[in-house]
Amino acid sequence: MPKDLADWHAAVGGFVARPRFEEYSQKYAEHFVMTREDGILELRMHTDGGPAQFGFAVHNAWGQAWQEIGNDPDNEVLILTGTGDQWIATDNLAPQDRDLGEMMPPALPPDFAYEHTYYDAIKLLENMVFGIDIPTIAALNGPSPAHTEFALLCDITLAADHATILDPHFPSGVVPGDGLQLTLQEALGTKRAAYYLYTAAPIDAPTALELGLVNEVLPLADLLPRAWEIARTIARQPRAARRFTHAVAQRPWKRRLVQDLGFGLAHEMAGISADRRFG
């Protein structure tokens, strides 16, 4: 926060404290490594120091982290990336996350489906798009079995040359409705998106660049340095200009989420329920 404004808050009193980096960086340390330099926040997903493993716990943490990061006025640019050479690990899912159909009825609490399937899925996208008001850069550092929508929702998306983007839902008998589908529809158009939703064909980095899903493709070693280079260039501009430009860049995503996120997720859950996977 600009010092003169912070000093004024302190003088007049009554303002509620905003989140502090020192606190939330530790709060989410199990899922993210956070570093900040001159207002540029690098958020690196991880599990035990290696590539992030998808699971219900990190699914829950994502949306909460976006909210606190967005509410910290000392954050000026966000770089989002993964660990190693994978965005999210392509193997070794946590055992409880491998077969939702078997696990849902007896082993999980009655409110699990709403709290950790529907609510978390809504908030992890809503809080990113509506709750983060600073320029965002994704450094898509490799392939992922899902959830590359975060990278696509960022203002600028850089991809490692071995990265892939895919939506895995339909070949598994699940409706593609929890986020990636709407980023593909917005960025690719109706026909191209439908093809990738039905086939789950991986979109490699050069194709993603050609289709307009990413802005640059680089060797992995050059990915984060390039993200920081762009972030520093953005950070040199006036604070209001940075934040209002982000608002302009995010406007189409906000419209798309309002129109389609709840619709898509409700249909995904309805399809699972109709297949009796959740009892």
mmCIF file of C-alpha atoms in Angstrom:
data_model
loop_
_atom_site.group_PDB
_atom_site.id
_atom_site.type_symbol
_atom_site.label_atom_id
_atom_site.label_comp_id
_atom_site.label_asym_id
_atom_site.label_seq_id
_atom_site.Cartn_x
_atom_site.Cartn_y
_atom_site.Cartn_z
ATOM 1 C CA MET A 1 0.000 0.000 0.000
ATOM 2 C CA PRO A 2 1.332 3.498 -0.749
ATOM 3 C CA LYS A 3 2.969 4.894 2.388
ATOM 4 C CA ASP A 4 1.006 8.133 2.469
ATOM 5 C CA LEU A 5 -2.268 6.213 2.426
ATOM 6 C CA ALA A 6 -1.056 3.783 5.093
ATOM 7 C CA ASP A 7 0.032 6.710 7.275
ATOM 8 C CA TRP A 8 -3.377 8.334 6.847
ATOM 9 C CA HIS A 9 -5.120 5.082 7.875
ATOM 10 C CA ALA A 10 -3.006 4.944 10.998
ATOM 11 C CA ALA A 11 -3.741 8.581 11.844
ATOM 12 C CA VAL A 12 -7.514 8.449 11.492
ATOM 13 C CA GLY A 13 -7.935 4.886 12.806
ATOM 14 C CA GLY A 14 -10.820 2.467 12.354
ATOM 15 C CA PHE A 15 -9.584 0.725 9.206
ATOM 16 C CA VAL A 16 -9.575 -3.080 9.373
ATOM 17 C CA ALA A 17 -6.146 -4.598 8.799
ATOM 18 C CA ARG A 18 -5.621 -6.189 5.389
ATOM 19 C CA PRO A 19 -3.927 -9.607 4.992
ATOM 20 C CA ARG A 20 -0.184 -9.639 5.636
ATOM 21 C CA PHE A 21 2.236 -11.537 3.405
ATOM 22 C CA GLU A 22 4.184 -12.835 6.395
ATOM 23 C CA GLU A 23 1.046 -14.514 7.718
ATOM 24 C CA TYR A 24 -0.673 -15.947 4.655
ATOM 25 C CA SER A 25 2.569 -17.116 3.026
ATOM 26 C CA GLN A 26 2.990 -19.397 6.040
ATOM 27 C CA LYS A 27 -0.693 -20.301 6.224
ATOM 28 C CA TYR A 28 -0.582 -21.762 2.703
ATOM 29 C CA ALA A 29 3.017 -23.028 2.797
ATOM 30 C CA GLU A 30 1.909 -26.656 2.462
ATOM 31 C CA HIS A 31 0.518 -25.888 -0.995
ATOM 32 C CA PHE A 32 2.390 -22.799 -2.249
ATOM 33 C CA VAL A 33 5.857 -21.333 -2.035
ATOM 34 C CA MET A 34 5.461 -17.553 -2.044
ATOM 35 C CA THR A 35 8.210 -15.028 -2.653
ATOM 36 C CA ARG A 36 7.774 -11.287 -3.099
ATOM 37 C CA GLU A 37 10.143 -8.665 -4.434
ATOM 38 C CA ASP A 38 9.221 -5.022 -5.056
ATOM 39 C CA GLY A 39 5.531 -5.897 -4.979
ATOM 40 C CA ILE A 40 5.880 -8.777 -7.461
ATOM 41 C CA LEU A 41 4.497 -11.945 -5.875
ATOM 42 C CA GLU A 42 5.623 -15.312 -7.243
ATOM 43 C CA LEU A 43 3.229 -18.067 -6.239
ATOM 44 C CA ARG A 44 4.600 -21.558 -6.907
ATOM 45 C CA MET A 45 2.345 -24.571 -6.453
ATOM 46 C CA HIS A 46 4.011 -27.603 -4.881
ATOM 47 C CA THR A 47 3.526 -30.776 -2.848
ATOM 48 C CA ASP A 48 6.352 -31.713 -0.490
ATOM 49 C CA GLY A 49 8.704 -29.572 -2.557
ATOM 50 C CA GLY A 50 7.896 -31.337 -5.823
ATOM 51 C CA PRO A 51 5.213 -30.858 -8.490
ATOM 52 C CA ALA A 52 1.794 -30.125 -7.040
ATOM 53 C CA GLN A 53 -0.416 -33.177 -6.545
ATOM 54 C CA PHE A 54 -4.089 -32.497 -7.156
ATOM 55 C CA GLY A 55 -6.409 -33.342 -4.250
ATOM 56 C CA PHE A 56 -9.416 -32.031 -2.368
ATOM 57 C CA ALA A 57 -7.219 -30.155 0.116
ATOM 58 C CA VAL A 58 -5.396 -28.092 -2.515
ATOM 59 C CA HIS A 59 -8.712 -27.651 -4.344
ATOM 60 C CA ASN A 60 -9.938 -26.013 -1.151
ATOM 61 C CA ALA A 61 -6.758 -23.973 -0.613
ATOM 62 C CA TRP A 62 -6.673 -22.383 -4.075
ATOM 63 C CA GLY A 63 -9.769 -20.208 -3.690
ATOM 64 C CA GLN A 64 -8.877 -19.119 -0.180
ATOM 65 C CA ALA A 65 -5.341 -18.156 -1.223
ATOM 66 C CA TRP A 66 -6.571 -16.076 -4.172
ATOM 67 C CA GLN A 67 -8.840 -14.135 -1.811
ATOM 68 C CA GLU A 68 -6.084 -13.216 0.629
ATOM 69 C CA ILE A 69 -3.542 -12.469 -2.092
ATOM 70 C CA GLY A 70 -6.016 -10.170 -3.815
ATOM 71 C CA ASN A 71 -6.816 -8.388 -0.567
ATOM 72 C CA ASP A 72 -3.176 -7.537 0.216
ATOM 73 C CA PRO A 73 -2.516 -4.020 -1.136
ATOM 74 C CA ASP A 74 1.245 -4.640 -1.132
ATOM 75 C CA ASN A 75 0.886 -7.122 -3.999
ATOM 76 C CA GLU A 76 1.281 -5.336 -7.334
ATOM 77 C CA VAL A 77 1.890 -8.105 -9.898
ATOM 78 C CA LEU A 78 1.252 -11.861 -9.553
ATOM 79 C CA ILE A 79 3.306 -14.622 -11.200
ATOM 80 C CA LEU A 80 1.652 -18.042 -10.934
ATOM 81 C CA THR A 81 3.645 -21.186 -11.706
ATOM 82 C CA GLY A 82 4.229 -24.805 -10.732
ATOM 83 C CA THR A 83 7.214 -26.751 -9.470
ATOM 84 C CA GLY A 84 9.714 -28.589 -11.647
ATOM 85 C CA ASP A 85 8.561 -29.546 -15.107
ATOM 86 C CA GLN A 86 4.839 -30.095 -14.405
ATOM 87 C CA TRP A 87 2.044 -27.603 -13.742
ATOM 88 C CA ILE A 88 0.202 -30.221 -11.706
ATOM 89 C CA ALA A 89 1.619 -33.720 -11.399
ATOM 90 C CA THR A 90 0.394 -36.120 -14.041
ATOM 91 C CA ASP A 91 0.536 -39.146 -11.726
ATOM 92 C CA ASN A 92 0.289 -40.150 -8.071
ATOM 93 C CA LEU A 93 -3.054 -38.591 -7.229
ATOM 94 C CA ALA A 94 -3.903 -38.919 -3.572
ATOM 95 C CA PRO A 95 -5.744 -42.243 -3.019
ATOM 96 C CA GLN A 96 -8.956 -40.563 -1.857
ATOM 97 C CA ASP A 97 -9.101 -38.558 -5.091
ATOM 98 C CA ARG A 98 -8.669 -41.379 -7.591
ATOM 99 C CA ASP A 99 -12.234 -42.667 -7.732
ATOM 100 C CA LEU A 100 -14.870 -40.265 -6.546
ATOM 101 C CA GLY A 101 -17.626 -42.672 -7.508
ATOM 102 C CA GLU A 102 -16.460 -45.276 -5.005
ATOM 103 C CA MET A 103 -15.624 -42.814 -2.251
ATOM 104 C CA MET A 104 -18.597 -40.470 -2.134
ATOM 105 C CA PRO A 105 -21.470 -42.287 -0.393
ATOM 106 C CA PRO A 106 -20.112 -44.126 2.688
ATOM 107 C CA ALA A 107 -16.637 -42.709 3.256
ATOM 108 C CA LEU A 108 -17.201 -38.954 3.020
ATOM 109 C CA PRO A 109 -19.417 -36.638 5.104
ATOM 110 C CA PRO A 110 -22.894 -35.805 3.755
ATOM 111 C CA ASP A 111 -21.984 -32.176 2.965
ATOM 112 C CA PHE A 112 -18.757 -33.053 1.165
ATOM 113 C CA ALA A 113 -20.241 -32.765 -2.334
ATOM 114 C CA TYR A 114 -21.435 -29.207 -1.764
ATOM 115 C CA GLU A 115 -18.487 -27.873 0.259
ATOM 116 C CA HIS A 116 -15.563 -29.468 -1.587
ATOM 117 C CA THR A 117 -16.900 -30.274 -5.029
ATOM 118 C CA TYR A 118 -19.302 -27.447 -5.829
ATOM 119 C CA TYR A 119 -18.394 -24.564 -3.489
ATOM 120 C CA ASP A 120 -14.611 -24.923 -3.756
ATOM 121 C CA ALA A 121 -14.803 -25.223 -7.540
ATOM 122 C CA ILE A 122 -16.881 -22.046 -7.772
ATOM 123 C CA LYS A 123 -14.723 -20.031 -5.400
ATOM 124 C CA LEU A 124 -11.350 -21.052 -6.796
ATOM 125 C CA LEU A 125 -12.322 -19.418 -10.108
ATOM 126 C CA GLU A 126 -14.495 -16.586 -8.809
ATOM 127 C CA ASN A 127 -11.895 -15.487 -6.271
ATOM 128 C CA MET A 128 -9.181 -15.503 -8.899
ATOM 129 C CA VAL A 129 -11.075 -13.461 -11.479
ATOM 130 C CA PHE A 130 -13.089 -11.193 -9.181
ATOM 131 C CA GLY A 131 -10.791 -11.072 -6.160
ATOM 132 C CA ILE A 132 -7.367 -10.374 -7.685
ATOM 133 C CA ASP A 133 -7.127 -6.815 -8.988
ATOM 134 C CA ILE A 134 -3.485 -6.756 -10.091
ATOM 135 C CA PRO A 135 -1.829 -7.850 -13.349
ATOM 136 C CA THR A 136 -1.393 -11.621 -13.504
ATOM 137 C CA ILE A 137 1.194 -13.672 -15.382
ATOM 138 C CA ALA A 138 1.125 -17.461 -15.649
ATOM 139 C CA ALA A 139 4.309 -19.414 -16.231
ATOM 140 C CA LEU A 140 2.853 -22.736 -17.387
ATOM 141 C CA ASN A 141 5.864 -24.902 -16.609
ATOM 142 C CA GLY A 142 4.691 -28.214 -18.047
ATOM 143 C CA PRO A 143 1.845 -30.639 -18.638
ATOM 144 C CA SER A 144 -1.030 -31.199 -16.264
ATOM 145 C CA PRO A 145 -3.898 -33.699 -16.030
ATOM 146 C CA ALA A 146 -6.293 -30.790 -15.401
ATOM 147 C CA HIS A 147 -6.721 -27.268 -14.034
ATOM 148 C CA THR A 148 -4.713 -25.347 -16.582
ATOM 149 C CA GLU A 149 -7.610 -22.872 -16.557
ATOM 150 C CA PHE A 150 -5.721 -20.848 -13.934
ATOM 151 C CA ALA A 151 -2.925 -20.301 -16.410
ATOM 152 C CA LEU A 152 -5.358 -19.330 -19.163
ATOM 153 C CA LEU A 153 -7.264 -16.922 -16.912
ATOM 154 C CA CYS A 154 -4.145 -14.882 -16.223
ATOM 155 C CA ASP A 155 -3.652 -11.686 -18.232
ATOM 156 C CA ILE A 156 -0.479 -13.049 -19.828
ATOM 157 C CA THR A 157 0.288 -16.748 -20.236
ATOM 158 C CA LEU A 158 3.777 -18.037 -20.954
ATOM 159 C CA ALA A 159 4.271 -21.736 -21.626
ATOM 160 C CA ALA A 160 7.241 -24.061 -21.468
ATOM 161 C CA ASP A 161 7.827 -25.761 -24.801
ATOM 162 C CA HIS A 162 6.806 -29.172 -23.394
ATOM 163 C CA ALA A 163 3.576 -27.940 -21.749
ATOM 164 C CA THR A 164 0.197 -29.339 -22.738
ATOM 165 C CA ILE A 165 -3.375 -28.224 -22.083
ATOM 166 C CA LEU A 166 -6.271 -30.684 -21.939
ATOM 167 C CA ASP A 167 -9.672 -31.199 -20.361
ATOM 168 C CA PRO A 168 -9.844 -34.805 -19.139
ATOM 169 C CA HIS A 169 -13.480 -34.988 -18.066
ATOM 170 C CA PHE A 170 -15.522 -36.415 -20.932
ATOM 171 C CA PRO A 171 -13.487 -39.596 -21.664
ATOM 172 C CA SER A 172 -13.881 -40.366 -17.938
ATOM 173 C CA GLY A 173 -17.647 -40.122 -18.237
ATOM 174 C CA VAL A 174 -17.843 -36.714 -16.533
ATOM 175 C CA VAL A 175 -19.311 -33.496 -17.951
ATOM 176 C CA PRO A 176 -16.560 -30.890 -18.542
ATOM 177 C CA GLY A 177 -18.020 -28.092 -16.457
ATOM 178 C CA ASP A 178 -15.719 -26.886 -13.698
ATOM 179 C CA GLY A 179 -13.749 -24.197 -15.480
ATOM 180 C CA LEU A 180 -11.405 -25.250 -18.261
ATOM 181 C CA GLN A 181 -14.323 -25.661 -20.659
ATOM 182 C CA LEU A 182 -15.291 -22.012 -20.410
ATOM 183 C CA THR A 183 -11.716 -20.815 -20.911
ATOM 184 C CA LEU A 184 -11.506 -22.925 -24.070
ATOM 185 C CA GLN A 185 -14.879 -21.664 -25.316
ATOM 186 C CA GLU A 186 -13.879 -18.041 -24.700
ATOM 187 C CA ALA A 187 -10.415 -18.350 -26.254
ATOM 188 C CA LEU A 188 -11.008 -20.854 -29.069
ATOM 189 C CA GLY A 189 -14.643 -20.400 -30.041
ATOM 190 C CA THR A 190 -17.489 -22.887 -29.960
ATOM 191 C CA LYS A 191 -16.398 -25.442 -32.565
ATOM 192 C CA ARG A 192 -12.750 -25.777 -31.590
ATOM 193 C CA ALA A 193 -13.617 -25.937 -27.905
ATOM 194 C CA ALA A 194 -16.200 -28.679 -28.497
ATOM 195 C CA TYR A 195 -13.605 -30.816 -30.271
ATOM 196 C CA TYR A 196 -11.139 -30.606 -27.398
ATOM 197 C CA LEU A 197 -13.859 -31.189 -24.796
ATOM 198 C CA TYR A 198 -15.094 -34.366 -26.496
ATOM 199 C CA THR A 199 -11.697 -35.803 -27.390
ATOM 200 C CA ALA A 200 -9.567 -34.578 -24.453
ATOM 201 C CA ALA A 201 -6.804 -34.258 -27.032
ATOM 202 C CA PRO A 202 -3.746 -32.575 -25.504
ATOM 203 C CA ILE A 203 -2.971 -29.166 -26.966
ATOM 204 C CA ASP A 204 0.806 -28.911 -27.155
ATOM 205 C CA ALA A 205 2.582 -25.608 -26.565
ATOM 206 C CA PRO A 206 3.194 -24.643 -30.223
ATOM 207 C CA THR A 207 -0.460 -25.385 -31.048
ATOM 208 C CA ALA A 208 -1.603 -23.428 -27.978
ATOM 209 C CA LEU A 209 0.419 -20.463 -29.240
ATOM 210 C CA GLU A 210 -1.076 -20.764 -32.724
ATOM 211 C CA LEU A 211 -4.614 -20.998 -31.285
ATOM 212 C CA GLY A 212 -4.115 -17.979 -29.039
ATOM 213 C CA LEU A 213 -4.256 -19.818 -25.719
ATOM 214 C CA VAL A 214 -0.770 -18.680 -24.696
ATOM 215 C CA ASN A 215 1.318 -15.627 -25.533
ATOM 216 C CA GLU A 216 4.856 -17.041 -25.695
ATOM 217 C CA VAL A 217 6.497 -20.483 -25.748
ATOM 218 C CA LEU A 218 9.942 -20.787 -24.212
ATOM 219 C CA PRO A 219 12.407 -23.412 -22.993
ATOM 220 C CA LEU A 220 11.676 -24.285 -19.368
ATOM 221 C CA ALA A 221 14.894 -22.638 -18.155
ATOM 222 C CA ASP A 222 13.823 -19.314 -19.675
ATOM 223 C CA LEU A 223 10.210 -19.385 -18.474
ATOM 224 C CA LEU A 224 10.389 -17.787 -15.025
ATOM 225 C CA PRO A 225 13.086 -15.254 -15.966
ATOM 226 C CA ARG A 226 10.835 -14.077 -18.795
ATOM 227 C CA ALA A 227 7.837 -13.886 -16.451
ATOM 228 C CA TRP A 228 9.852 -11.739 -14.038
ATOM 229 C CA GLU A 229 11.070 -9.555 -16.903
ATOM 230 C CA ILE A 230 7.493 -8.835 -17.967
ATOM 231 C CA ALA A 231 6.397 -8.356 -14.359
ATOM 232 C CA ARG A 232 9.103 -5.761 -13.739
ATOM 233 C CA THR A 233 8.138 -3.916 -16.918
ATOM 234 C CA ILE A 234 4.508 -3.817 -15.760
ATOM 235 C CA ALA A 235 5.491 -2.764 -12.231
ATOM 236 C CA ARG A 236 7.245 0.347 -13.545
ATOM 237 C CA GLN A 237 3.945 1.854 -14.661
ATOM 238 C CA PRO A 238 1.694 3.894 -12.322
ATOM 239 C CA ARG A 239 -0.229 1.855 -9.772
ATOM 240 C CA ALA A 240 -3.693 2.922 -10.933
ATOM 241 C CA ALA A 241 -2.783 2.286 -14.584
ATOM 242 C CA ARG A 242 -1.646 -1.256 -13.751
ATOM 243 C CA ARG A 243 -4.776 -2.116 -11.838
ATOM 244 C CA PHE A 244 -7.236 -0.532 -14.248
ATOM 245 C CA THR A 245 -5.520 -2.238 -17.211
ATOM 246 C CA HIS A 246 -5.991 -5.545 -15.391
ATOM 247 C CA ALA A 247 -9.679 -4.697 -15.001
ATOM 248 C CA VAL A 248 -9.957 -4.127 -18.745
ATOM 249 C CA ALA A 249 -8.063 -7.347 -19.532
ATOM 250 C CA GLN A 250 -10.243 -9.404 -17.174
ATOM 251 C CA ARG A 251 -13.604 -8.016 -18.270
ATOM 252 C CA PRO A 252 -14.310 -10.820 -20.810
ATOM 253 C CA TRP A 253 -13.467 -13.478 -18.200
ATOM 254 C CA LYS A 254 -15.808 -11.856 -15.681
ATOM 255 C CA ARG A 255 -18.635 -11.942 -18.208
ATOM 256 C CA ARG A 256 -17.899 -15.560 -19.076
ATOM 257 C CA LEU A 257 -17.818 -16.663 -15.435
ATOM 258 C CA VAL A 258 -21.084 -14.900 -14.617
ATOM 259 C CA GLN A 259 -22.775 -16.518 -17.600
ATOM 260 C CA ASP A 260 -21.318 -20.013 -17.569
ATOM 261 C CA LEU A 261 -19.474 -21.108 -14.417
ATOM 262 C CA GLY A 262 -22.463 -22.070 -12.283
ATOM 263 C CA PHE A 263 -24.216 -23.566 -15.298
ATOM 264 C CA GLY A 264 -21.255 -25.751 -16.231
ATOM 265 C CA LEU A 265 -20.534 -26.947 -12.717
ATOM 266 C CA ALA A 266 -24.186 -27.733 -12.000
ATOM 267 C CA HIS A 267 -24.328 -29.868 -15.143
ATOM 268 C CA GLU A 268 -21.106 -31.641 -14.222
ATOM 269 C CA MET A 269 -22.509 -32.551 -10.809
ATOM 270 C CA ALA A 270 -25.918 -33.454 -12.254
ATOM 271 C CA GLY A 271 -24.256 -35.809 -14.719
ATOM 272 C CA ILE A 272 -22.323 -37.525 -11.961
ATOM 273 C CA SER A 273 -25.470 -37.821 -9.856
ATOM 274 C CA ALA A 274 -27.434 -39.249 -12.785
ATOM 275 C CA ASP A 275 -24.733 -41.902 -13.220
ATOM 276 C CA ARG A 276 -25.252 -42.740 -9.534
ATOM 277 C CA ARG A 277 -21.574 -42.225 -8.788
ATOM 278 C CA PHE A 278 -22.444 -40.078 -5.810
ATOM 279 C CA GLY A 279 -25.302 -42.218 -4.572
#
